[in-house]
């Protein structure tokens, strides 16, 4: 890493965003019953206890070296450092007893937060810090990583049976007629993806507020594509429209699916979207905490494979 340099920007806005991101992920874990924390809601993923430790271990492994902080629990730093990507169908086989107690994981996380916060608490403008800390890069990485996990954690929690979660009382879905399908013509033009880099694939820091427009490595450089005229639906595909596909036998017609998507669907025994349930000739949507009568006007929630078959 480069030699330390004096920071020329305030990190206070980013430190505030770190606290706000923590509140989001902390809130998600309050929805779990104690036993659910050791569940594996998706076969290919870790048990949920991993993510409780991972969010803090990631921040520690990212920042501790730059801040010259010595580890106090190298075992947990390693245990909670990386997720898993099973290959060749080799699913994880660990058991709940293989993981530390919740109290240990929470104590580990609180210790990390306290030590990192203390190290960053002094007036940053007058502190000697490594460049990637001083210009906000590492804090941006920590924030974006945590917010991405907030999204994936919500998905993992949604997979759990409702009785394993403690959720707030929610009003019943307001049922309304589905909107009439409507198409809009999009004129030809250019689409620009990504953002330009400056220097080592990063925009230069500024001297006011945020340091720069953060991006991951795969979001640089810009890519411009000429797009011909096309038509697109004004509204997302609704539950009502997808229900027609289900009733017309879309899940039993292999001609609508690629061979890979068909094999995936069959391996999971899908005959309708995963979060739909039927009872007494009625359809319901399994929300995070309770069943709702299927809201026909809501956008349908399906996988890419199912959306492709529908299209």
Coordinates of C-alpha atoms in Angstrom, one line a residue:
X1 CA 0.0 0.0 0.0
X2 CA 1.2 3.5 -0.7
X3 CA 2.8 5.6 2.1
X4 CA 0.4 7.5 4.4
X5 CA -0.8 11.0 3.3
X6 CA -2.8 13.7 5.0
X7 CA -6.5 13.5 4.1
X8 CA -7.9 16.6 2.4
X9 CA -11.6 15.6 2.6
X10 CA -14.0 15.0 5.5
X11 CA -14.9 11.4 6.1
X12 CA -17.8 12.4 8.4
X13 CA -20.5 11.9 5.8
X14 CA -19.2 8.4 5.0
X15 CA -18.9 7.5 8.7
X16 CA -22.6 8.6 9.1
X17 CA -23.5 6.3 6.2
X18 CA -21.6 3.4 7.8
X19 CA -23.8 3.8 10.9
X20 CA -27.0 4.0 8.8
X21 CA -26.0 0.9 6.9
X22 CA -25.3 -1.0 10.1
X23 CA -28.8 -0.1 11.3
X24 CA -30.3 -1.7 8.2
X25 CA -28.5 -5.0 8.6
X26 CA -29.0 -5.0 12.4
X27 CA -32.7 -4.6 11.9
X28 CA -32.9 -7.7 9.6
X29 CA -31.4 -10.0 12.2
X30 CA -34.1 -8.9 14.7
X31 CA -36.7 -10.7 12.6
X32 CA -35.2 -14.1 13.2
X33 CA -36.2 -16.5 16.0
X34 CA -33.1 -17.7 17.9
X35 CA -33.2 -21.1 16.2
X36 CA -33.6 -19.6 12.7
X37 CA -30.2 -17.9 13.0
X38 CA -28.7 -21.4 12.5
X39 CA -30.9 -22.3 9.5
X40 CA -29.6 -22.6 5.9
X41 CA -32.5 -21.0 3.9
X42 CA -30.8 -21.8 0.6
X43 CA -28.9 -25.1 0.1
X44 CA -26.0 -23.5 -1.6
X45 CA -25.4 -20.7 0.9
X46 CA -24.0 -20.5 4.5
X47 CA -26.2 -20.7 7.6
X48 CA -27.5 -17.3 8.6
X49 CA -25.2 -17.1 11.6
X50 CA -22.3 -16.7 9.1
X51 CA -23.7 -13.4 7.8
X52 CA -24.0 -12.0 11.3
X53 CA -20.2 -12.4 11.7
X54 CA -19.3 -11.8 8.1
X55 CA -20.5 -8.2 7.9
X56 CA -18.2 -7.2 10.7
X57 CA -15.3 -9.4 9.7
X58 CA -15.3 -7.9 6.2
X59 CA -15.0 -4.4 7.6
X60 CA -12.2 -5.5 9.9
X61 CA -10.2 -7.4 7.3
X62 CA -10.6 -4.4 4.9
X63 CA -9.6 -1.6 7.4
X64 CA -7.6 -3.0 10.2
X65 CA -4.3 -3.3 8.3
X66 CA -4.6 0.2 6.9
X67 CA -5.3 1.5 10.5
X68 CA -2.5 -0.6 12.0
X69 CA -4.8 -2.4 14.4
X70 CA -3.8 -5.8 15.7
X71 CA -6.3 -8.6 15.5
X72 CA -7.8 -10.1 18.7
X73 CA -9.5 -13.1 17.1
X74 CA -7.7 -14.4 14.0
X75 CA -9.9 -17.5 14.0
X76 CA -13.2 -15.6 13.6
X77 CA -11.5 -13.2 11.2
X78 CA -10.9 -16.2 8.9
X79 CA -14.1 -18.1 9.7
X80 CA -16.3 -15.2 8.7
X81 CA -14.2 -13.8 5.9
X82 CA -15.7 -15.4 2.7
X83 CA -18.9 -16.8 1.5
X84 CA -19.2 -20.0 -0.5
X85 CA -19.6 -20.9 -4.1
X86 CA -20.3 -24.6 -4.4
X87 CA -19.1 -26.3 -7.5
X88 CA -20.1 -29.5 -9.2
X89 CA -23.1 -29.9 -7.0
X90 CA -21.0 -30.2 -3.8
X91 CA -23.4 -28.5 -1.3
X92 CA -22.1 -27.5 2.2
X93 CA -22.7 -30.1 4.9
X94 CA -21.8 -28.3 8.1
X95 CA -24.2 -28.6 11.1
X96 CA -25.5 -25.9 13.5
X97 CA -23.2 -27.2 16.2
X98 CA -20.2 -26.5 14.0
X99 CA -20.8 -22.7 14.4
X100 CA -20.0 -20.5 17.4
X101 CA -22.7 -19.4 19.8
X102 CA -24.7 -16.3 18.9
X103 CA -23.4 -14.4 21.9
X104 CA -19.8 -15.0 20.8
X105 CA -20.5 -13.8 17.3
X106 CA -22.3 -10.7 18.5
X107 CA -19.4 -9.9 21.0
X108 CA -16.9 -10.3 18.2
X109 CA -18.9 -7.9 16.0
X110 CA -19.3 -5.3 18.7
X111 CA -15.6 -5.4 19.5
X112 CA -14.8 -4.8 15.8
X113 CA -17.2 -1.9 15.5
X114 CA -15.8 -0.3 18.7
X115 CA -12.2 -0.6 17.6
X116 CA -12.7 0.6 14.0
X117 CA -14.9 3.5 15.2
X118 CA -12.4 4.6 17.7
X119 CA -9.6 4.5 15.1
X120 CA -11.6 6.7 12.8
X121 CA -13.2 9.0 15.4
X122 CA -10.5 11.7 15.5
X123 CA -10.8 14.7 13.2
X124 CA -9.9 13.0 10.0
X125 CA -8.6 16.1 8.2
X126 CA -5.7 16.3 10.7
X127 CA -4.9 12.6 10.8
X128 CA -2.2 10.8 8.9
X129 CA -4.0 8.0 7.0
X130 CA -3.2 5.7 4.1
X131 CA -4.6 7.2 0.8
X132 CA -7.4 4.6 0.4
X133 CA -8.7 5.4 3.8
X134 CA -8.1 9.2 3.6
X135 CA -9.9 9.5 0.2
X136 CA -12.9 7.4 1.4
X137 CA -12.3 4.4 -0.9
X138 CA -12.3 1.8 1.8
X139 CA -15.4 3.3 3.5
X140 CA -17.3 3.3 0.3
X141 CA -16.4 -0.4 -0.2
X142 CA -17.5 -1.2 3.4
X143 CA -20.8 0.7 2.9
X144 CA -21.6 -0.8 -0.5
X145 CA -20.7 -4.3 0.7
X146 CA -23.0 -4.1 3.7
X147 CA -25.9 -2.7 1.6
X148 CA -25.6 -5.5 -0.9
X149 CA -25.8 -7.9 1.9
X150 CA -28.9 -6.1 3.2
X151 CA -30.5 -7.0 -0.1
X152 CA -29.4 -10.6 -0.2
X153 CA -30.2 -11.1 3.5
X154 CA -33.7 -9.9 2.9
X155 CA -34.0 -12.6 0.1
X156 CA -32.5 -15.3 2.4
X157 CA -34.9 -14.4 5.2
X158 CA -37.8 -14.4 2.8
X159 CA -37.0 -18.1 2.0
X160 CA -37.6 -19.1 5.6
X161 CA -41.0 -20.4 6.7
X162 CA -43.0 -17.6 8.2
X163 CA -43.1 -19.2 11.7
X164 CA -39.3 -18.8 12.0
X165 CA -39.5 -15.0 11.8
X166 CA -40.8 -12.3 14.1
X167 CA -42.1 -9.5 12.0
X168 CA -44.1 -6.3 12.4
X169 CA -47.8 -6.4 12.0
X170 CA -48.5 -5.5 8.3
X171 CA -51.7 -4.4 6.7
X172 CA -53.3 -6.7 4.2
X173 CA -52.4 -6.1 0.6
X174 CA -54.7 -3.6 -1.1
X175 CA -56.2 -5.5 -4.0
X176 CA -56.8 -3.5 -7.2
X177 CA -57.4 -4.4 -10.9
X178 CA -54.3 -5.1 -12.8
X179 CA -53.4 -2.3 -15.3
X180 CA -54.2 -2.8 -18.9
X181 CA -51.0 -3.7 -20.8
X182 CA -49.6 -0.9 -22.8
X183 CA -46.5 -0.6 -25.1
X184 CA -44.2 2.3 -25.6
X185 CA -41.9 3.0 -28.5
X186 CA -38.3 3.8 -27.6
X187 CA -36.4 5.7 -30.3
X188 CA -32.9 4.6 -31.4
X189 CA -30.0 6.1 -29.5
X190 CA -26.9 5.3 -27.6
X191 CA -26.7 3.7 -24.2
X192 CA -23.7 4.4 -21.9
X193 CA -22.8 1.9 -19.2
X194 CA -20.2 2.2 -16.5
X195 CA -18.2 5.3 -15.6
X196 CA -14.8 6.7 -16.7
X197 CA -11.8 6.2 -14.5
X198 CA -9.0 8.6 -13.6
X199 CA -5.6 7.2 -12.7
X200 CA -5.9 3.8 -11.2
X201 CA -9.5 3.1 -12.1
X202 CA -10.9 5.7 -9.7
X203 CA -12.2 9.2 -10.1
X204 CA -10.2 11.9 -8.3
X205 CA -11.3 13.0 -4.8
X206 CA -13.0 16.3 -4.3
X207 CA -12.7 18.7 -1.4
X208 CA -16.4 18.9 -0.5
X209 CA -18.6 16.3 1.1
X210 CA -18.5 13.0 -0.8
X211 CA -15.1 12.1 -2.1
X212 CA -16.1 10.7 -5.5
X213 CA -18.7 8.7 -7.3
X214 CA -17.8 5.2 -6.0
X215 CA -17.8 2.2 -8.3
X216 CA -16.7 -1.4 -8.2
X217 CA -13.9 -2.6 -10.5
X218 CA -16.3 -4.0 -13.1
X219 CA -18.1 -0.7 -13.4
X220 CA -15.1 1.0 -15.1
X221 CA -14.6 1.9 -18.0
X222 CA -17.5 3.4 -19.9
X223 CA -19.1 1.3 -22.6
X224 CA -21.2 2.9 -25.3
X225 CA -23.7 0.8 -27.4
X226 CA -25.9 1.9 -30.3
X227 CA -29.4 0.7 -29.6
X228 CA -32.0 0.4 -32.4
X229 CA -35.6 1.4 -31.9
X230 CA -37.6 -1.0 -29.8
X231 CA -40.9 -1.4 -27.9
X232 CA -41.3 -2.1 -24.3
X233 CA -44.2 -2.6 -21.8
X234 CA -45.1 0.6 -19.9
X235 CA -45.8 -1.5 -16.8
X236 CA -43.9 -4.5 -15.3
X237 CA -45.4 -7.9 -16.0
X238 CA -48.1 -8.3 -13.3
X239 CA -49.1 -11.3 -11.2
X240 CA -52.4 -11.3 -13.2
X241 CA -50.5 -11.6 -16.5
X242 CA -48.2 -14.3 -15.2
X243 CA -51.2 -16.2 -13.7
X244 CA -52.5 -16.6 -17.3
X245 CA -49.1 -18.1 -18.2
X246 CA -49.4 -20.5 -15.2
X247 CA -53.0 -21.5 -16.1
X248 CA -52.1 -22.0 -19.7
X249 CA -49.6 -24.7 -18.8
X250 CA -46.4 -22.6 -19.2
X251 CA -44.6 -24.7 -16.5
X252 CA -45.4 -27.9 -18.3
X253 CA -44.3 -26.9 -21.8
X254 CA -40.6 -27.6 -22.4
X255 CA -40.8 -25.7 -25.7
X256 CA -41.0 -22.4 -23.8
X257 CA -37.8 -23.1 -21.8
X258 CA -34.1 -23.5 -22.7
X259 CA -32.8 -27.0 -21.8
X260 CA -30.8 -25.6 -18.9
X261 CA -33.7 -23.6 -17.5
X262 CA -36.1 -26.6 -17.9
X263 CA -33.6 -28.8 -16.0
X264 CA -33.3 -26.2 -13.2
X265 CA -37.1 -25.9 -12.9
X266 CA -37.6 -29.6 -12.8
X267 CA -34.9 -30.1 -10.2
X268 CA -36.9 -27.8 -7.9
X269 CA -40.3 -29.1 -8.8
X270 CA -41.6 -25.7 -9.7
X271 CA -45.1 -25.5 -11.1
X272 CA -45.6 -21.8 -10.3
X273 CA -43.6 -19.0 -8.9
X274 CA -41.7 -19.9 -5.7
X275 CA -43.6 -17.5 -3.4
X276 CA -47.1 -18.4 -4.7
X277 CA -49.3 -20.8 -2.9
X278 CA -52.7 -22.1 -3.9
X279 CA -55.6 -23.3 -1.6
X280 CA -59.2 -23.9 -2.4
X281 CA -58.7 -22.7 -6.0
X282 CA -57.3 -19.4 -4.7
X283 CA -53.8 -18.0 -5.1
X284 CA -51.8 -16.4 -2.3
X285 CA -48.4 -14.6 -2.2
X286 CA -46.1 -15.6 0.7
X287 CA -44.7 -12.3 2.0
X288 CA -41.9 -12.0 4.4
X289 CA -44.1 -12.6 7.5
X290 CA -47.6 -13.7 6.3
X291 CA -49.7 -14.9 3.4
X292 CA -51.6 -12.3 1.3
X293 CA -54.3 -12.9 -1.3
X294 CA -52.3 -12.7 -4.6
X295 CA -52.2 -9.0 -5.5
X296 CA -53.0 -9.1 -9.2
X297 CA -51.7 -5.6 -9.9
X298 CA -48.3 -6.1 -8.3
X299 CA -45.2 -6.9 -10.5
X300 CA -44.6 -10.6 -10.6
X301 CA -41.6 -11.9 -8.6
X302 CA -39.9 -14.7 -10.6
X303 CA -36.4 -15.9 -11.6
X304 CA -34.7 -15.0 -14.8
X305 CA -35.5 -18.5 -16.2
X306 CA -39.2 -18.1 -15.5
X307 CA -39.2 -14.6 -17.0
X308 CA -37.5 -15.8 -20.1
X309 CA -40.0 -18.6 -20.5
X310 CA -42.9 -16.2 -20.2
X311 CA -41.4 -13.8 -22.8

